CSV table of C-alpha atoms and ligand atoms in Angstrom, one decimal:
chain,number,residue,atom,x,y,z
A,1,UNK,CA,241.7,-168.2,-159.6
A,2,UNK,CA,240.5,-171.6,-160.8
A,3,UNK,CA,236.9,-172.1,-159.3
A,4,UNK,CA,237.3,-175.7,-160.3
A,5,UNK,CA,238.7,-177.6,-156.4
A,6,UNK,CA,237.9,-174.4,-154.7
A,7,UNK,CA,235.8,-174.1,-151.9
A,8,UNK,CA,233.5,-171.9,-151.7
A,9,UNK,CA,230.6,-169.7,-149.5
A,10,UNK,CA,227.7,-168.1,-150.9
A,11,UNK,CA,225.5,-166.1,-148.2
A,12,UNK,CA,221.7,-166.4,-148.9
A,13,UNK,CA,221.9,-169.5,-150.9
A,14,UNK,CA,218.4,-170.3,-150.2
A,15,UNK,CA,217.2,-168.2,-152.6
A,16,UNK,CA,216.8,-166.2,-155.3
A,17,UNK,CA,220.8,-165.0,-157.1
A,18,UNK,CA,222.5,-166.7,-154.1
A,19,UNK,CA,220.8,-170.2,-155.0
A,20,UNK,CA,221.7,-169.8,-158.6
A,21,UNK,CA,225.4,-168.7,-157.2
A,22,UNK,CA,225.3,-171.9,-155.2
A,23,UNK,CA,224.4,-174.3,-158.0
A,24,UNK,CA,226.7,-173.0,-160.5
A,25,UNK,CA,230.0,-173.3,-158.8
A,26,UNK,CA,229.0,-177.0,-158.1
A,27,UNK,CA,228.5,-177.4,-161.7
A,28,UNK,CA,232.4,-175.5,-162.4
A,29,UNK,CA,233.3,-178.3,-160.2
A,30,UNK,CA,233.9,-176.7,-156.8
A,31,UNK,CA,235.1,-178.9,-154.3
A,32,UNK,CA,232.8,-178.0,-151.3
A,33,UNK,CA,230.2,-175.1,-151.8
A,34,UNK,CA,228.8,-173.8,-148.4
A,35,UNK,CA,225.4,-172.6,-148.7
A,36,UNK,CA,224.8,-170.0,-145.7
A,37,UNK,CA,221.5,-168.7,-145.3
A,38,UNK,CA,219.4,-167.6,-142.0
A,39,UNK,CA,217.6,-170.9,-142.1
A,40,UNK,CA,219.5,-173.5,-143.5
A,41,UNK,CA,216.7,-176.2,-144.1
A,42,UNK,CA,215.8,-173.7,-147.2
A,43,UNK,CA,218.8,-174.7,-148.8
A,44,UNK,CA,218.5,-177.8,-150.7
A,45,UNK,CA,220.4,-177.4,-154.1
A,46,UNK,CA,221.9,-180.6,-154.8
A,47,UNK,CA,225.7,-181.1,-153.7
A,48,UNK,CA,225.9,-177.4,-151.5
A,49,UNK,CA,226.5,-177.9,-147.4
A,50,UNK,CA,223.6,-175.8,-145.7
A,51,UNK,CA,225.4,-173.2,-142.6
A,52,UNK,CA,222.9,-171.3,-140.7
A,53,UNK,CA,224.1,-168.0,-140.9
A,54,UNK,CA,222.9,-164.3,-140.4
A,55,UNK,CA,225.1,-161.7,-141.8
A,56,UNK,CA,224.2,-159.3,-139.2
A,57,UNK,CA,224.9,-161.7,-136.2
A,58,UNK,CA,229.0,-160.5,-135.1
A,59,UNK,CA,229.4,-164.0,-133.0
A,60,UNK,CA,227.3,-165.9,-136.0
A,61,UNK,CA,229.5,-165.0,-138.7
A,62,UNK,CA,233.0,-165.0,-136.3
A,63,UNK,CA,232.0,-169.2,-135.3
A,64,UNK,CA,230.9,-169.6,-139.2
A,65,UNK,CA,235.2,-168.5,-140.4
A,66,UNK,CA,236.5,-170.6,-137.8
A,67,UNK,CA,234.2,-173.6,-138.7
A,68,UNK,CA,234.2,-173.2,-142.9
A,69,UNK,CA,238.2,-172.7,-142.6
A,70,UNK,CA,239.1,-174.1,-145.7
A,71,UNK,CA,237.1,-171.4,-148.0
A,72,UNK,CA,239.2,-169.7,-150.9
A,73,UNK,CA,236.2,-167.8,-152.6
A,74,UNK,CA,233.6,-165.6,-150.3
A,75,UNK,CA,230.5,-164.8,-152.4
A,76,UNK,CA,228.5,-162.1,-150.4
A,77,UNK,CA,225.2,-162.6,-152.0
A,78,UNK,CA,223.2,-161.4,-149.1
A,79,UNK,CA,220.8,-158.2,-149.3
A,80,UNK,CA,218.0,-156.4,-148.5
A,81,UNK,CA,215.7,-154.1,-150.2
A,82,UNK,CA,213.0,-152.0,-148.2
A,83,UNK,CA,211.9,-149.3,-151.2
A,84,UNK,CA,212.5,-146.5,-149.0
A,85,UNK,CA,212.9,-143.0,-150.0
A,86,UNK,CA,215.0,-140.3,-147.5
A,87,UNK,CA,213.0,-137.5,-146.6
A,88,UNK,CA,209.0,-139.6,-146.8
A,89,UNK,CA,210.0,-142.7,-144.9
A,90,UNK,CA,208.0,-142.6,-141.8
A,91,UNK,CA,211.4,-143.5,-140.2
A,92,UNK,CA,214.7,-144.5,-140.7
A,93,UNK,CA,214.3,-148.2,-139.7
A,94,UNK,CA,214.0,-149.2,-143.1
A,95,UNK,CA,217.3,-147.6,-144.3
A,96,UNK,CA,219.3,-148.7,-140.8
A,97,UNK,CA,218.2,-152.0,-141.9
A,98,UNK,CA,219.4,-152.0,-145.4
A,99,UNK,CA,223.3,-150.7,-143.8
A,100,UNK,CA,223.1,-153.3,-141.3
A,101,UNK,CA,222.3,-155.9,-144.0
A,102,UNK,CA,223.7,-154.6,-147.1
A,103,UNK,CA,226.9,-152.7,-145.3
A,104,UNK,CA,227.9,-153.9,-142.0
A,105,UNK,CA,226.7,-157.2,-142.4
A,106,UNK,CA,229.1,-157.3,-145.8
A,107,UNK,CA,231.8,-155.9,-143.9
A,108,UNK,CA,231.8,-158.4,-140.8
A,109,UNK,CA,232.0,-161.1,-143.3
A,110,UNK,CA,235.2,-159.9,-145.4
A,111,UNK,CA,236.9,-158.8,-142.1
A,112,UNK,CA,236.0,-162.7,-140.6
A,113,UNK,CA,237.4,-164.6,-143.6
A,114,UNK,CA,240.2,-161.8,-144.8
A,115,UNK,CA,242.5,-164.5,-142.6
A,116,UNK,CA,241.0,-167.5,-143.7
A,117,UNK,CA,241.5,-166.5,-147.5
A,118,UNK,CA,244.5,-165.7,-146.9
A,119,UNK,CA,245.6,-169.0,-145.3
A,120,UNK,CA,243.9,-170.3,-148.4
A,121,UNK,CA,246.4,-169.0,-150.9
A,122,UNK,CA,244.6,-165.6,-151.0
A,123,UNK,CA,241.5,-166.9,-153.1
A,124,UNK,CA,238.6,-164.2,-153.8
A,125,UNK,CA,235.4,-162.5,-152.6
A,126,UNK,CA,232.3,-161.6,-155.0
A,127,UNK,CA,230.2,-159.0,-153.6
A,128,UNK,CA,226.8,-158.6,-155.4
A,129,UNK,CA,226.1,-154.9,-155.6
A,130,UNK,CA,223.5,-153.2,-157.9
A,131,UNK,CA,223.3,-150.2,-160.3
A,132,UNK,CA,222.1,-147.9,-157.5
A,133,UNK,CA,225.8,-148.2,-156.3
A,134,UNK,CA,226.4,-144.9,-158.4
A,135,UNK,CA,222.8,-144.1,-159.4
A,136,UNK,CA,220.1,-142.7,-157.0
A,137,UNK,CA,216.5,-143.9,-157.8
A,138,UNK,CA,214.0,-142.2,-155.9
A,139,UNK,CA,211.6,-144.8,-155.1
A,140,UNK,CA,214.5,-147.2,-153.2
A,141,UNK,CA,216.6,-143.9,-152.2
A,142,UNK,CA,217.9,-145.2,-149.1
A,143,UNK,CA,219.0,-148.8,-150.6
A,144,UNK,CA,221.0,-147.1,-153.1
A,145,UNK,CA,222.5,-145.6,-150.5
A,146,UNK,CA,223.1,-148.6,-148.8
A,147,UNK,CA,225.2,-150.1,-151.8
A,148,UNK,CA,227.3,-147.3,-153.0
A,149,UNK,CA,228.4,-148.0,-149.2
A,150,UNK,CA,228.8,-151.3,-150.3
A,151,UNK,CA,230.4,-150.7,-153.2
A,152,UNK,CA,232.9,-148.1,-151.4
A,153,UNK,CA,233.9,-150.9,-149.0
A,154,UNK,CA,234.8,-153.1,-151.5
A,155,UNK,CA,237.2,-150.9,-153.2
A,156,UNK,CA,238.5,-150.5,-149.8
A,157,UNK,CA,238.5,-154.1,-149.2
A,158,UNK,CA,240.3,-154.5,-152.4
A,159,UNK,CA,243.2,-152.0,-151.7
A,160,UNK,CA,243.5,-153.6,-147.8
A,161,UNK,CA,244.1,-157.4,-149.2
A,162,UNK,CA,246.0,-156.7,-152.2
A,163,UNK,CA,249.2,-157.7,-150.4
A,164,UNK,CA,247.9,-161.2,-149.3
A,165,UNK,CA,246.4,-162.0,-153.1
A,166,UNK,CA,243.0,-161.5,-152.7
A,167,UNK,CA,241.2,-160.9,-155.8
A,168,UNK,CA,238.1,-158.4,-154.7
A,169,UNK,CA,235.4,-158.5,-157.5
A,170,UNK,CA,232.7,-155.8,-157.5
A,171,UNK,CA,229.7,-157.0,-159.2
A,172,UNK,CA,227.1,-154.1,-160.5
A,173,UNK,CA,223.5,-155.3,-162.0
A,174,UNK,CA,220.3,-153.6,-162.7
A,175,UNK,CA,216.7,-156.1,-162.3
A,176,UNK,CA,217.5,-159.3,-161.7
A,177,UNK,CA,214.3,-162.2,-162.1
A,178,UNK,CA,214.5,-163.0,-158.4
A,179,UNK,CA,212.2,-162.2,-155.5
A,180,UNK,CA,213.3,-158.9,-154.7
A,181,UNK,CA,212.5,-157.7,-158.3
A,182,UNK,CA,209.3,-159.0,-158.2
A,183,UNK,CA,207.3,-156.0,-157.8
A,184,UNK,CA,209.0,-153.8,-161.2
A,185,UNK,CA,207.9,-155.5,-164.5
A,186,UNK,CA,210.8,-153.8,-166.2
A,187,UNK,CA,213.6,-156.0,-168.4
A,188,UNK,CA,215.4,-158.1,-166.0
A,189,UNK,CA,218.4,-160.4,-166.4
A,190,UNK,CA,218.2,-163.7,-165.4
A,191,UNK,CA,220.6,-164.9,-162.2
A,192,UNK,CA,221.8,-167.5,-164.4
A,193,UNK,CA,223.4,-164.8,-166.4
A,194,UNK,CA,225.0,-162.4,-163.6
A,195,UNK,CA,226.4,-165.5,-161.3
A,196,UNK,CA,228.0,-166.7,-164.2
A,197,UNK,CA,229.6,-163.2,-165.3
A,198,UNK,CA,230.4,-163.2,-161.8
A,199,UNK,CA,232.3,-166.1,-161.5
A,200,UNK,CA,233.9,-166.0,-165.3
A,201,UNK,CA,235.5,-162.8,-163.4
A,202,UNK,CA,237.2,-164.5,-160.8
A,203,UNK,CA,238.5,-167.0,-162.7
A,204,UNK,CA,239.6,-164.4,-165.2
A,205,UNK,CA,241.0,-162.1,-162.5
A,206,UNK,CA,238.9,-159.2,-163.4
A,207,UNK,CA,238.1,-156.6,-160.5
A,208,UNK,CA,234.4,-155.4,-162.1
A,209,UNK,CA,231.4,-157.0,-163.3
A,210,UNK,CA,228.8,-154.7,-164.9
A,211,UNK,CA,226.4,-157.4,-166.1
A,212,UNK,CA,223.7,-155.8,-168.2
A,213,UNK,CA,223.3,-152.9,-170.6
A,214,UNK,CA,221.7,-150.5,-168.6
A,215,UNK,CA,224.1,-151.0,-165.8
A,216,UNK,CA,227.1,-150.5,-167.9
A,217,UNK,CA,225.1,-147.6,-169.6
A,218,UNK,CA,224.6,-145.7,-166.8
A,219,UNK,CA,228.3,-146.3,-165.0
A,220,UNK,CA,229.7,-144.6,-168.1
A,221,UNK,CA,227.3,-141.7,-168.0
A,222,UNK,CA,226.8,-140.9,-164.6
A,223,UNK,CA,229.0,-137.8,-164.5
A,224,UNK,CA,226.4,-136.3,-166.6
A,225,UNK,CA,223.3,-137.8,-164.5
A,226,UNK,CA,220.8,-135.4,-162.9
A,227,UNK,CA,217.7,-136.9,-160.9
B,301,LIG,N1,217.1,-158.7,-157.8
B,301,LIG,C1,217.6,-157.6,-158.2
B,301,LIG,O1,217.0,-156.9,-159.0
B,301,LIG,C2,219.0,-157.2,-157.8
B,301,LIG,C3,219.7,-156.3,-158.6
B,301,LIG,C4,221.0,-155.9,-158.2
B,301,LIG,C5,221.6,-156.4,-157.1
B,301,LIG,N2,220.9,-157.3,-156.4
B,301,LIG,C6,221.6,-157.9,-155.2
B,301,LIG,O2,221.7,-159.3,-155.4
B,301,LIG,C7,221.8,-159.9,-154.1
B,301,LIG,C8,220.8,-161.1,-154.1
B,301,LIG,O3,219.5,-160.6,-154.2
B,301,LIG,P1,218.3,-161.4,-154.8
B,301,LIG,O4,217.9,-160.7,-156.0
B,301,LIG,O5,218.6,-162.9,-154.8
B,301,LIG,O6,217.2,-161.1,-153.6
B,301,LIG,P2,216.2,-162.0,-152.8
B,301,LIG,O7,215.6,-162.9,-153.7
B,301,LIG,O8,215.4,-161.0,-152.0
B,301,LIG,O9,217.2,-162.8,-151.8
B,301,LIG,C9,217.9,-162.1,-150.8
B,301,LIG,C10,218.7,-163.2,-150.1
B,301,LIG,O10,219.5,-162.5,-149.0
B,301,LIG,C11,219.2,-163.2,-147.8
B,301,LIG,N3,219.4,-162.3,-146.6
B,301,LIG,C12,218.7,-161.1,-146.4
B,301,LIG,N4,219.1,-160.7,-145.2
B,301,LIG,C13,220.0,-161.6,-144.7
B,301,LIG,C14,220.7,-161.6,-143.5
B,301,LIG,N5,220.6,-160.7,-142.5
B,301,LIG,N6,221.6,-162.7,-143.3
B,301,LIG,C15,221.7,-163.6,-144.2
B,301,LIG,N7,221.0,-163.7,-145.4
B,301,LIG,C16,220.2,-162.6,-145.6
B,301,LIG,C17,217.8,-163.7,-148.0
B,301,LIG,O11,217.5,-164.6,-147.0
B,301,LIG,P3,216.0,-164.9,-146.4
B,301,LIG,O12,215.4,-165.9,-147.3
B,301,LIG,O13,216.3,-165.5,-145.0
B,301,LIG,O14,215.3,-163.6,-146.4
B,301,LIG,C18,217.9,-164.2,-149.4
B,301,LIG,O15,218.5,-165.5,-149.4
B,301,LIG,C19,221.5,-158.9,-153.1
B,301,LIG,O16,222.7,-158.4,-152.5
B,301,LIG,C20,220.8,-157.8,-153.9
B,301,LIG,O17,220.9,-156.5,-153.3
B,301,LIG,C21,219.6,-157.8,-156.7
């Protein structure tokens, strides 16, 4: 799909890769970019319309599809990372939080604008996953967890809204320079680089996005991949 007229949502554009997101499809020429984010006076890149929006909230993100009705490209952006492992983790509130985020909150929002895409001429949805969609580190266990759910759904996704032209683009990436890879001083791509790979997908029509060596590196290997 052409990004250039579309109209476009990016969920936690306040911030970090969503922000970037945000100000790159402006700069391909989008004709409205929606910048959702749980408080939208944080987002203030030039030329995006702030929505307050939390993924997790059922009603929220149900008002935002009827109100953003004209959007052809859903870019799922939001995410959470609690560096939780399975069995130490005092509890399992970190890892419920990362499926609410990360999984259900994903899910609500490509079941709420399925319809509206597909009133839209079918358009397309990004969803940002991660490496540890098909690679389990230890220290961040239960987020990997989280986003091979992810990732799982938006195969499933992809299958479901085949029929109405919905292009379903699964974005993989290992440390990106943003907030929630501030604390690893490993090499880490920029978010300029993985939004645009991102979006040169959808306009190219491609289904996968595995942005950096190490990600594309360890999706070809992992058959062999002990931990
Ligand atoms: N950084 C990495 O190394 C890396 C690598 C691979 C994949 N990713 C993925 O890339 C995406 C963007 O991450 P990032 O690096 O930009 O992280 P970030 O800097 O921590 O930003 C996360 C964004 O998600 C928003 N968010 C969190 N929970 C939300 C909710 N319930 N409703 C709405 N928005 C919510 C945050 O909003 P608030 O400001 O309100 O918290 C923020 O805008 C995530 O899906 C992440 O898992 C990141």
């Amino acid at each position: 799909m052409r990004i250039g007229g579309s109209v476009a949502l990016v969920t936690g554009a306040n911030r970090g890769l969503g922000r970037v997101f945000a100000r790159e499809l402006v700069s391909r020429g989008a004709a409205r970019v929606y910048g959702a984010a749980r408080d939208p006076d944080a987002v203030t890149e030039p030329g995006v319309t702030p929505v307050a929006l939390d993924i997790t909230d059922a009603d929220r993100v149900a008002q935002v599809a009827q109100q953003c009705a004209d959007v052809s490209l859903l870019v799922n952006n939001a995410g959470v990372l609690n560096i939780s492992t399975f069995i130490s983790a005092p509890s399992l509130d970190a890892a419920r939080a990362e499926m609410e985020v990360n999984y259900f909150g994903t899910l609500s929002m490509c079941r709420a604008f399925a319809p509206v895409l597909a009133a839209n001429g079918g358009g397309a949805i990004v969803n940002m996953l991660s490496v540890t969609s098909f690679y389990t580190n230890l220290i961040d266990a239960s987020y990997g967890a989280s986003k091979a759910a992810e990732w799982s759904l938006t195969n499933g996704v992809r299958l479901e809204l085949h029929r109405q032209g919905t292009l379903v683009v699964a974005v993989h990436a290992s440390f990106i320079d943003t907030d929630m890879a501030a604390l690893t001083n490993a090499p880490k791509d920029s978010p300029e680089s993985v939004a645009r790979q991102a979006l040169d997908a959808v306009e190219a029509g491609q289904v996968e996005v595995l942005a950096d060596e190490r990600t594309r590196t360890i999706k070809h290997s992992c058959h062999a991949i002990r931990s």
